[in-house]
PDB file of C-alpha atoms in Angstrom:
ATOM      1  CA  MET A   1      36.549  26.269  15.034  1.00 74.00           C
ATOM      2  CA  PHE A   2      37.758  23.946  12.036  1.00 79.00           C
ATOM      3  CA  THR A   3      37.947  20.457  11.579  1.00 77.00           C
ATOM      4  CA  LYS A   4      39.877  17.940   9.751  1.00 76.00           C
ATOM      5  CA  ILE A   5      38.432  16.661   6.399  1.00 76.00           C
ATOM      6  CA  ASN A   6      38.555  13.000   7.035  1.00 70.00           C
ATOM      7  CA  HIS A   7      37.652  11.603   3.607  1.00 63.00           C
ATOM      8  CA  ALA A   8      38.033  13.184  -0.121  1.00 66.00           C
ATOM      9  CA  ARG A   9      40.914  15.801   0.921  1.00 70.00           C
ATOM     10  CA  THR A  10      40.283  18.147  -1.951  1.00 86.00           C
ATOM     11  CA  ALA A  11      39.857  21.930  -2.122  1.00 89.00           C
ATOM     12  CA  ASP A  12      36.108  21.788  -2.673  1.00 89.00           C
ATOM     13  CA  ALA A  13      35.874  20.081   0.793  1.00 90.00           C
ATOM     14  CA  VAL A  14      37.807  22.645   2.175  1.00 91.00           C
ATOM     15  CA  VAL A  15      35.801  25.605   0.665  1.00 92.00           C
ATOM     16  CA  ASP A  16      32.855  23.751   1.793  1.00 91.00           C
ATOM     17  CA  GLN A  17      33.755  23.644   5.368  1.00 91.00           C
ATOM     18  CA  ILE A  18      35.064  27.712   5.220  1.00 92.00           C
ATOM     19  CA  GLU A  19      31.646  28.636   3.490  1.00 91.00           C
ATOM     20  CA  GLY A  20      29.448  26.668   6.218  1.00 89.00           C
ATOM     21  CA  LEU A  21      31.278  28.890   9.265  1.00 90.00           C
ATOM     22  CA  ILE A  22      31.115  32.026   7.476  1.00 88.00           C
ATOM     23  CA  LEU A  23      26.966  31.659   6.635  1.00 85.00           C
ATOM     24  CA  ALA A  24      26.686  30.233  10.224  1.00 83.00           C
ATOM     25  CA  GLY A  25      27.803  33.141  11.737  1.00 81.00           C
ATOM     26  CA  VAL A  26      30.300  31.652  13.408  1.00 86.00           C
ATOM     27  CA  LEU A  27      33.057  33.412  11.048  1.00 89.00           C
ATOM     28  CA  ARG A  28      32.343  37.080  10.569  1.00 85.00           C
ATOM     29  CA  PRO A  29      33.372  40.253   8.541  1.00 85.00           C
ATOM     30  CA  GLY A  30      36.390  41.153   9.614  1.00 87.00           C
ATOM     31  CA  ASP A  31      37.867  37.983  11.002  1.00 89.00           C
ATOM     32  CA  ARG A  32      41.289  36.791  10.361  1.00 92.00           C
ATOM     33  CA  LEU A  33      41.831  33.450   9.486  1.00 94.00           C
ATOM     34  CA  PRO A  34      44.832  31.242  10.527  1.00 93.00           C
ATOM     35  CA  ALA A  35      47.991  31.730   9.052  1.00 91.00           C
ATOM     36  CA  GLU A  36      47.986  28.948   5.754  1.00 90.00           C
ATOM     37  CA  ARG A  37      50.658  26.758   7.916  1.00 90.00           C
ATOM     38  CA  GLU A  38      48.680  26.443  10.697  1.00 93.00           C
ATOM     39  CA  LEU A  39      45.033  26.675   8.854  1.00 92.00           C
ATOM     40  CA  GLY A  40      46.491  23.612   6.816  1.00 89.00           C
ATOM     41  CA  ALA A  41      47.444  21.640   9.922  1.00 91.00           C
ATOM     42  CA  LEU A  42      43.877  22.287  11.364  1.00 91.00           C
ATOM     43  CA  VAL A  43      41.744  20.870   8.489  1.00 89.00           C
ATOM     44  CA  ASP A  44      44.564  18.099   7.583  1.00 89.00           C
ATOM     45  CA  VAL A  45      45.300  19.222   4.128  1.00 90.00           C
ATOM     46  CA  SER A  46      48.227  20.061   2.161  1.00 90.00           C
ATOM     47  CA  ARG A  47      49.514  23.533   1.301  1.00 90.00           C
ATOM     48  CA  PRO A  48      48.592  23.619  -2.261  1.00 91.00           C
ATOM     49  CA  ILE A  49      45.061  22.389  -1.773  1.00 92.00           C
ATOM     50  CA  LEU A  50      44.454  25.158   0.763  1.00 92.00           C
ATOM     51  CA  ARG A  51      45.811  27.796  -1.405  1.00 92.00           C
ATOM     52  CA  ASP A  52      43.469  26.435  -4.081  1.00 94.00           C
ATOM     53  CA  ALA A  53      40.337  26.645  -1.632  1.00 93.00           C
ATOM     54  CA  LEU A  54      41.465  30.050  -0.695  1.00 93.00           C
ATOM     55  CA  LYS A  55      41.667  31.457  -4.001  1.00 93.00           C
ATOM     56  CA  THR A  56      38.407  29.867  -4.951  1.00 94.00           C
ATOM     57  CA  LEU A  57      36.616  31.621  -1.962  1.00 94.00           C
ATOM     58  CA  GLU A  58      38.238  34.862  -2.264  1.00 92.00           C
ATOM     59  CA  ALA A  59      36.913  34.553  -6.521  1.00 93.00           C
ATOM     60  CA  ARG A  60      33.488  34.346  -4.970  1.00 91.00           C
ATOM     61  CA  GLY A  61      33.907  37.227  -2.651  1.00 90.00           C
ATOM     62  CA  LEU A  62      34.113  35.327   0.781  1.00 91.00           C
ATOM     63  CA  ILE A  63      37.579  36.098   2.027  1.00 90.00           C
ATOM     64  CA  VAL A  64      39.913  38.952   1.061  1.00 92.00           C
ATOM     65  CA  SER A  65      44.030  38.692   1.386  1.00 89.00           C
ATOM     66  CA  ARG A  66      45.663  41.768   2.609  1.00 84.00           C
ATOM     67  CA  GLN A  67      49.443  41.886   1.329  1.00 78.00           C
ATOM     68  CA  GLY A  68      51.598  41.275   4.480  1.00 75.00           C
ATOM     69  CA  GLY A  69      48.347  41.633   6.628  1.00 80.00           C
ATOM     70  CA  GLY A  70      46.641  37.838   6.559  1.00 89.00           C
ATOM     71  CA  THR A  71      43.242  36.579   4.923  1.00 92.00           C
ATOM     72  CA  PHE A  72      40.506  38.055   6.141  1.00 93.00           C
ATOM     73  CA  VAL A  73      36.529  37.089   6.163  1.00 90.00           C
ATOM     74  CA  ALA A  74      35.237  39.950   3.634  1.00 88.00           C
ATOM     75  CA  ASP A  75      32.500  42.242   4.448  1.00 80.00           C
ATOM     76  CA  LEU A  76      29.600  40.590   3.551  1.00 76.00           C
ATOM     77  CA  ILE A  77      27.015  42.305   5.302  1.00 72.00           C
ATOM     78  CA  GLY A  78      25.211  45.016   2.878  1.00 67.00           C
ATOM     79  CA  THR A  79      21.747  46.873   3.801  1.00 67.00           C
ATOM     80  CA  VAL A  80      18.497  45.903   3.144  1.00 67.00           C
ATOM     81  CA  PHE A  81      17.900  48.834   0.709  1.00 72.00           C
ATOM     82  CA  SER A  82      20.252  50.152  -2.470  1.00 75.00           C
ATOM     83  CA  GLU A  83      22.329  53.275  -2.115  1.00 77.00           C
ATOM     84  CA  PRO A  84      19.491  55.040  -3.788  1.00 83.00           C
ATOM     85  CA  VAL A  85      16.643  54.073  -1.502  1.00 79.00           C
ATOM     86  CA  VAL A  86      18.544  54.725   1.813  1.00 75.00           C
ATOM     87  CA  ALA A  87      19.693  58.576   0.492  1.00 77.00           C
ATOM     88  CA  LEU A  88      15.533  58.606  -0.630  1.00 80.00           C
ATOM     89  CA  ILE A  89      15.067  57.671   3.060  1.00 75.00           C
ATOM     90  CA  ALA A  90      16.968  60.415   4.362  1.00 71.00           C
ATOM     91  CA  ARG A  91      14.940  62.812   2.623  1.00 78.00           C
ATOM     92  CA  HIS A  92      11.650  61.189   4.306  1.00 75.00           C
ATOM     93  CA  PRO A  93      12.795  60.854   7.849  1.00 69.00           C
ATOM     94  CA  ALA A  94       9.301  59.654   8.831  1.00 75.00           C
ATOM     95  CA  ALA A  95      10.219  56.218   7.149  1.00 78.00           C
ATOM     96  CA  ILE A  96      12.001  55.789  10.823  1.00 78.00           C
ATOM     97  CA  GLU A  97       8.039  54.902  12.258  1.00 82.00           C
ATOM     98  CA  ASP A  98       8.227  51.805   9.658  1.00 84.00           C
ATOM     99  CA  TYR A  99      12.060  51.085  10.416  1.00 83.00           C
ATOM    100  CA  LEU A 100      10.583  50.325  13.960  1.00 86.00           C
ATOM    101  CA  ASP A 101       7.621  48.664  13.189  1.00 89.00           C
ATOM    102  CA  PHE A 102      10.276  46.116  11.465  1.00 88.00           C
ATOM    103  CA  ARG A 103      12.491  46.216  14.320  1.00 89.00           C
ATOM    104  CA  ARG A 104      10.111  45.380  16.469  1.00 93.00           C
ATOM    105  CA  ASP A 105       8.392  42.431  14.829  1.00 94.00           C
ATOM    106  CA  ILE A 106      11.533  40.946  13.374  1.00 94.00           C
ATOM    107  CA  GLU A 107      13.263  41.241  17.046  1.00 94.00           C
ATOM    108  CA  GLY A 108      10.322  40.094  18.639  1.00 97.00           C
ATOM    109  CA  LEU A 109      10.720  36.658  16.322  1.00 97.00           C
ATOM    110  CA  ALA A 110      14.278  36.436  16.706  1.00 96.00           C
ATOM    111  CA  ALA A 111      14.304  36.554  20.715  1.00 97.00           C
ATOM    112  CA  ALA A 112      11.250  33.979  20.472  1.00 98.00           C
ATOM    113  CA  ARG A 113      13.186  31.946  18.679  1.00 98.00           C
ATOM    114  CA  ALA A 114      16.210  32.452  20.758  1.00 97.00           C
ATOM    115  CA  ALA A 115      14.302  31.265  23.747  1.00 98.00           C
ATOM    116  CA  GLU A 116      13.334  27.763  21.962  1.00 97.00           C
ATOM    117  CA  ARG A 117      16.952  26.969  20.429  1.00 97.00           C
ATOM    118  CA  ALA A 118      19.851  28.565  22.178  1.00 97.00           C
ATOM    119  CA  THR A 119      22.061  26.535  23.541  1.00 96.00           C
ATOM    120  CA  GLU A 120      24.239  26.603  26.767  1.00 97.00           C
ATOM    121  CA  ALA A 121      27.091  27.952  24.646  1.00 96.00           C
ATOM    122  CA  ASP A 122      24.470  31.168  23.311  1.00 96.00           C
ATOM    123  CA  LYS A 123      23.452  31.711  26.871  1.00 97.00           C
ATOM    124  CA  ASP A 124      26.739  32.453  27.881  1.00 97.00           C
ATOM    125  CA  ILE A 125      27.332  34.943  25.175  1.00 96.00           C
ATOM    126  CA  LEU A 126      24.515  36.933  25.884  1.00 97.00           C
ATOM    127  CA  ALA A 127      25.035  37.144  29.628  1.00 98.00           C
ATOM    128  CA  ARG A 128      28.871  38.015  29.155  1.00 98.00           C
ATOM    129  CA  ILE A 129      27.671  40.746  26.431  1.00 97.00           C
ATOM    130  CA  VAL A 130      24.867  42.406  29.063  1.00 97.00           C
ATOM    131  CA  GLU A 131      27.650  42.076  31.671  1.00 97.00           C
ATOM    132  CA  ALA A 132      29.586  43.788  29.368  1.00 97.00           C
ATOM    133  CA  MET A 133      27.215  46.695  29.317  1.00 95.00           C
ATOM    134  CA  ALA A 134      26.559  47.040  32.770  1.00 96.00           C
ATOM    135  CA  GLU A 135      30.141  47.654  32.960  1.00 97.00           C
ATOM    136  CA  ALA A 136      30.396  49.971  30.365  1.00 94.00           C
ATOM    137  CA  TYR A 137      27.247  51.576  32.122  1.00 93.00           C
ATOM    138  CA  ALA A 138      29.014  51.881  35.215  1.00 95.00           C
ATOM    139  CA  ALA A 139      31.576  53.867  33.886  1.00 95.00           C
ATOM    140  CA  GLU A 140      29.575  55.864  31.460  1.00 90.00           C
ATOM    141  CA  ASP A 141      30.688  54.800  28.246  1.00 91.00           C
ATOM    142  CA  SER A 142      28.293  55.141  26.320  1.00 85.00           C
ATOM    143  CA  VAL A 143      30.072  54.568  22.908  1.00 86.00           C
ATOM    144  CA  THR A 144      30.784  51.115  23.920  1.00 91.00           C
ATOM    145  CA  GLU A 145      27.483  50.869  25.423  1.00 89.00           C
ATOM    146  CA  ALA A 146      26.272  51.467  21.598  1.00 86.00           C
ATOM    147  CA  ARG A 147      28.295  48.655  20.273  1.00 88.00           C
ATOM    148  CA  LEU A 148      27.486  46.206  22.626  1.00 93.00           C
ATOM    149  CA  ASP A 149      24.006  46.947  22.282  1.00 91.00           C
ATOM    150  CA  VAL A 150      24.211  46.058  18.344  1.00 88.00           C
ATOM    151  CA  GLU A 151      26.329  43.096  19.291  1.00 92.00           C
ATOM    152  CA  PHE A 152      23.351  41.887  21.644  1.00 95.00           C
ATOM    153  CA  HIS A 153      20.974  41.743  19.270  1.00 93.00           C
ATOM    154  CA  GLN A 154      23.644  40.271  16.897  1.00 91.00           C
ATOM    155  CA  ALA A 155      23.772  37.550  19.573  1.00 94.00           C
ATOM    156  CA  ILE A 156      20.029  36.930  19.724  1.00 96.00           C
ATOM    157  CA  GLY A 157      19.912  36.344  15.988  1.00 93.00           C
ATOM    158  CA  GLU A 158      22.852  33.937  15.999  1.00 93.00           C
ATOM    159  CA  ALA A 159      20.863  32.074  19.345  1.00 96.00           C
ATOM    160  CA  ALA A 160      17.872  31.636  16.691  1.00 96.00           C
ATOM    161  CA  HIS A 161      19.728  29.032  14.667  1.00 94.00           C
ATOM    162  CA  ASN A 162      18.064  30.743  11.663  1.00 93.00           C
ATOM    163  CA  ILE A 163      20.591  31.868   8.760  1.00 89.00           C
ATOM    164  CA  VAL A 164      18.194  33.774   6.890  1.00 89.00           C
ATOM    165  CA  LEU A 165      17.363  35.448   9.929  1.00 91.00           C
ATOM    166  CA  LEU A 166      20.313  36.075  11.145  1.00 89.00           C
ATOM    167  CA  HIS A 167      21.712  37.972   7.965  1.00 86.00           C
ATOM    168  CA  THR A 168      18.495  39.678   7.871  1.00 86.00           C
ATOM    169  CA  LEU A 169      19.364  41.171  11.329  1.00 88.00           C
ATOM    170  CA  ARG A 170      22.659  41.832  10.393  1.00 85.00           C
ATOM    171  CA  ALA A 171      22.046  43.688   7.283  1.00 83.00           C
ATOM    172  CA  CYS A 172      19.212  45.267   9.278  1.00 82.00           C
ATOM    173  CA  TYR A 173      21.661  46.874  11.979  1.00 81.00           C
ATOM    174  CA  ARG A 174      24.137  48.269   9.359  1.00 77.00           C
ATOM    175  CA  LEU A 175      21.703  50.661   8.502  1.00 75.00           C
ATOM    176  CA  LEU A 176      22.203  52.400  12.379  1.00 72.00           C
ATOM    177  CA  GLU A 177      25.522  52.720  10.972  1.00 70.00           C
ATOM    178  CA  THR A 178      24.553  55.278   8.204  1.00 65.00           C
ATOM    179  CA  GLY A 179      22.570  57.486  10.770  1.00 63.00           C
ATOM    180  CA  VAL A 180      19.604  57.760   8.401  1.00 58.00           C
ATOM    181  CA  TYR A 181      17.535  55.866  11.172  1.00 59.00           C
ATOM    182  CA  PHE A 182      18.526  57.407  13.842  1.00 64.00           C
ATOM    183  CA  SER A 183      21.727  58.361  16.092  1.00 66.00           C
ATOM    184  CA  GLN A 184      22.318  55.826  18.877  1.00 71.00           C
ATOM    185  CA  GLN A 185      24.305  58.252  20.480  1.00 70.00           C
ATOM    186  CA  LYS A 186      21.058  60.929  20.197  1.00 75.00           C
ATOM    187  CA  LEU A 187      19.170  57.715  22.216  1.00 80.00           C
ATOM    188  CA  PHE A 188      21.977  57.195  24.647  1.00 79.00           C
ATOM    189  CA  GLY A 189      22.109  60.577  25.655  1.00 76.00           C
ATOM    190  CA  HIS A 190      18.256  61.039  26.444  1.00 78.00           C
ATOM    191  CA  PRO A 191      17.702  61.169  29.700  1.00 81.00           C
ATOM    192  CA  GLY A 192      17.029  57.824  31.761  1.00 85.00           C
ATOM    193  CA  ALA A 193      17.782  56.089  28.548  1.00 87.00           C
ATOM    194  CA  ARG A 194      20.754  54.233  29.337  1.00 90.00           C
ATOM    195  CA  GLU A 195      19.336  52.343  32.563  1.00 92.00           C
ATOM    196  CA  ALA A 196      16.103  51.386  30.957  1.00 94.00           C
ATOM    197  CA  LEU A 197      17.905  50.225  27.819  1.00 93.00           C
ATOM    198  CA  LEU A 198      20.145  47.975  30.514  1.00 95.00           C
ATOM    199  CA  ALA A 199      17.108  46.885  32.449  1.00 96.00           C
ATOM    200  CA  GLN A 200      15.146  46.189  29.313  1.00 96.00           C
ATOM    201  CA  HIS A 201      18.062  43.709  27.520  1.00 97.00           C
ATOM    202  CA  ARG A 202      18.616  41.946  30.892  1.00 97.00           C
ATOM    203  CA  SER A 203      14.405  41.182  30.888  1.00 98.00           C
ATOM    204  CA  ILE A 204      15.410  39.925  26.911  1.00 98.00           C
ATOM    205  CA  LEU A 205      18.245  37.757  28.447  1.00 98.00           C
ATOM    206  CA  ALA A 206      16.297  36.690  31.432  1.00 98.00           C
ATOM    207  CA  GLY A 207      13.334  35.260  29.098  1.00 98.00           C
ATOM    208  CA  ILE A 208      15.716  33.538  26.394  1.00 98.00           C
ATOM    209  CA  VAL A 209      17.919  32.025  29.453  1.00 98.00           C
ATOM    210  CA  ALA A 210      14.454  30.438  30.814  1.00 97.00           C
ATOM    211  CA  GLY A 211      13.439  28.975  27.744  1.00 97.00           C
ATOM    212  CA  ASP A 212      10.676  31.248  27.804  1.00 98.00           C
ATOM    213  CA  ALA A 213       9.416  32.650  23.990  1.00 98.00           C
ATOM    214  CA  ALA A 214       6.375  34.296  24.777  1.00 98.00           C
ATOM    215  CA  SER A 215       8.178  36.271  27.610  1.00 98.00           C
ATOM    216  CA  ALA A 216      11.071  37.053  25.805  1.00 98.00           C
ATOM    217  CA  ARG A 217       9.388  38.128  22.717  1.00 98.00           C
ATOM    218  CA  ALA A 218       7.292  40.504  24.955  1.00 98.00           C
ATOM    219  CA  ALA A 219      10.438  41.823  26.428  1.00 98.00           C
ATOM    220  CA  ALA A 220      12.195  42.425  22.681  1.00 97.00           C
ATOM    221  CA  GLU A 221       8.873  44.555  21.406  1.00 97.00           C
ATOM    222  CA  ALA A 222       8.986  46.125  24.377  1.00 96.00           C
ATOM    223  CA  HIS A 223      12.385  47.349  24.095  1.00 95.00           C
ATOM    224  CA  ILE A 224      11.815  48.624  20.708  1.00 93.00           C
ATOM    225  CA  GLU A 225       8.555  50.482  21.561  1.00 93.00           C
ATOM    226  CA  PHE A 226      10.628  52.268  24.448  1.00 92.00           C
ATOM    227  CA  VAL A 227      13.133  52.913  21.593  1.00 89.00           C
ATOM    228  CA  ARG A 228      10.376  54.620  19.586  1.00 88.00           C
ATOM    229  CA  HIS A 229       8.985  56.560  22.283  1.00 88.00           C
ATOM    230  CA  ALA A 230      12.962  57.974  23.818  1.00 86.00           C
ATOM    231  CA  LEU A 231      13.755  58.528  20.208  1.00 82.00           C
ATOM    232  CA  ALA A 232      10.595  61.013  19.865  1.00 81.00           C
ATOM    233  CA  GLU A 233      11.011  62.524  22.857  1.00 82.00           C
ATOM    234  CA  ALA A 234      14.772  63.009  22.101  1.00 72.00           C
ATOM    235  CA  GLU A 235      13.704  64.586  18.733  1.00 72.00           C
ATOM    236  CA  ARG A 236      11.251  67.034  20.322  1.00 76.00           C
ATOM    237  CA  ASP A 237      13.409  68.372  22.919  1.00 66.00           C
ATOM    238  CA  SER A 238      16.139  68.816  19.974  1.00 65.00           C
ATOM    239  CA  ALA A 239      13.356  70.743  18.194  1.00 65.00           C
ATOM    240  CA  ARG A 240      12.647  73.089  21.180  1.00 74.00           C
ATOM    241  CA  ALA A 241      16.234  73.637  22.281  1.00 70.00           C
ATOM    242  CA  ALA A 242      16.593  75.000  18.680  1.00 71.00           C
ATOM    243  CA  VAL A 243      13.531  77.493  18.822  1.00 73.00           C
ATOM    244  CA  SER A 244      14.924  78.455  22.402  1.00 77.00           C
ATOM    245  CA  SER A 245      18.259  79.176  20.793  1.00 77.00           C
ATOM    246  CA  LEU A 246      16.954  81.005  17.839  1.00 73.00           C
ATOM    247  CA  ARG A 247      14.480  83.034  20.323  1.00 76.00           C
ATOM    248  CA  LEU A 248      17.382  83.632  22.733  1.00 75.00           C
ATOM    249  CA  THR A 249      19.465  85.175  19.858  1.00 78.00           C
ATOM    250  CA  GLN A 250      16.584  87.209  18.535  1.00 75.00           C
ATOM    251  CA  ARG A 251      15.595  89.090  21.676  1.00 75.00           C
ATOM    252  CA  LEU A 252      19.690  89.710  22.233  1.00 77.00           C
ATOM    253  CA  ALA A 253      19.656  91.334  18.952  1.00 74.00           C
ATOM    254  CA  GLY A 254      16.936  93.855  20.061  1.00 70.00           C
ATOM    255  CA  LEU A 255      18.293  94.992  23.115  1.00 74.00           C
ATOM    256  CA  PRO A 256      20.384  97.585  23.917  1.00 75.00           C
ATOM    257  CA  LYS A 257      23.941  96.657  24.579  1.00 73.00           C
ATOM    258  CA  PRO A 258      25.445  97.900  27.920  1.00 69.00           C
ATOM    259  CA  ARG A 259      28.129 100.385  27.659  1.00 70.00           C
ATOM    260  CA  ARG A 260      31.484  99.391  29.141  1.00 68.00           C
ATOM    261  CA  GLY A 261      32.695 100.884  32.372  1.00 58.00           C
ATOM    262  CA  ARG A 262      28.906 102.545  33.107  1.00 56.00           C
ATOM    263  CA  THR A 263      28.382 102.163  36.525  1.00 56.00           C
ATOM    264  CA  ARG A 264      25.130 101.588  37.990  1.00 57.00           C
ATOM    265  CA  PRO A 265      23.376 104.959  39.474  1.00 57.00           C
ATOM    266  CA  GLN A 266      24.039 105.287  43.571  1.00 61.00           C
ATOM    267  CA  PRO A 267      20.942 106.234  45.462  1.00 59.00           C
ATOM    268  CA  ALA A 268      20.622 110.077  46.873  1.00 58.00           C
ATOM    269  CA  PRO A 269      22.125 110.686  50.298  1.00 57.00           C
ATOM    270  CA  ASP A 270      19.656 110.478  53.118  1.00 56.00           C
ATOM    271  CA  GLU A 271      19.471 114.228  54.449  1.00 50.00           C
ATOM    272  CA  THR A 272      17.965 112.897  57.966  1.00 50.00           C
ATOM    273  CA  THR A 273      20.787 111.007  58.166  1.00 50.00           C
ATOM    274  CA  ALA A 274      23.507 112.426  60.367  1.00 50.00           C
ATOM    275  CA  PRO A 275      27.191 112.653  58.680  1.00 52.00           C
ATOM    276  CA  ALA A 276      29.442 109.809  59.920  1.00 50.00           C
ATOM    277  CA  PRO A 277      32.126 111.068  62.475  1.00 48.00           C
ATOM    278  CA  GLN A 278      35.650 111.941  61.263  1.00 48.00           C
ATOM    279  CA  ASP A 279      38.654 110.408  62.304  1.00 44.00           C
ATOM    280  CA  LEU A 280      40.611 112.678  64.328  1.00 38.00           C
TER     281      LEU A 280
END
């Protein structure tokens, strides 16, 4: 991904190249940069110039150095809200409706743009993620499925080739990690959800690969609507189970406890029945 700097071999030129890779989503949070010697050779600058560039990037909060562990792209992804607002929303769960409204619109836009702009490499990435999803589904690995779900939607944002849209989507997905809006595991645990979600992702992929923006948008919007309804059903099922559990506890508390060692009463013998013959 790194290219030689052909003209002014300055630290600023190195900074510009690495910043561009981060901005475009090529270098992602947590990615490790090559070692200094290797990176210097890749961009064709001296190690003193490279070190100056890395110091500038670190001062800007774009990379972090770990003692004995290397240099990594910093975690640049925040959420679309400040922590106090996230905490406020956590106390008012009805905000999930607004969140899903926003997701439906922005996911539809991203899928449409991806259908119009995706390169063959973008399509290959999306297809590989969906293939990995299918493998996780077959292995009943819902944890991996949930992770790949986010990865798939992030890849769509990358395939849309709009930097603002890309980073907005990343911030949006970061909210899922808080569990404030909903639990992905609760969604994947809903009956029939895993199979339906896999089919929906395949439909979105098909629209993007075909270059059909309208189809890709419709598939993405239908996907979010399914998530909305599945979550509502999961919440209803959870509430019903909680009430039923309370009823059971209450009923058991009001019933007499069975005595230990107590045997059921035996029926009286039928006098009309002849006694069994005794062994001789």
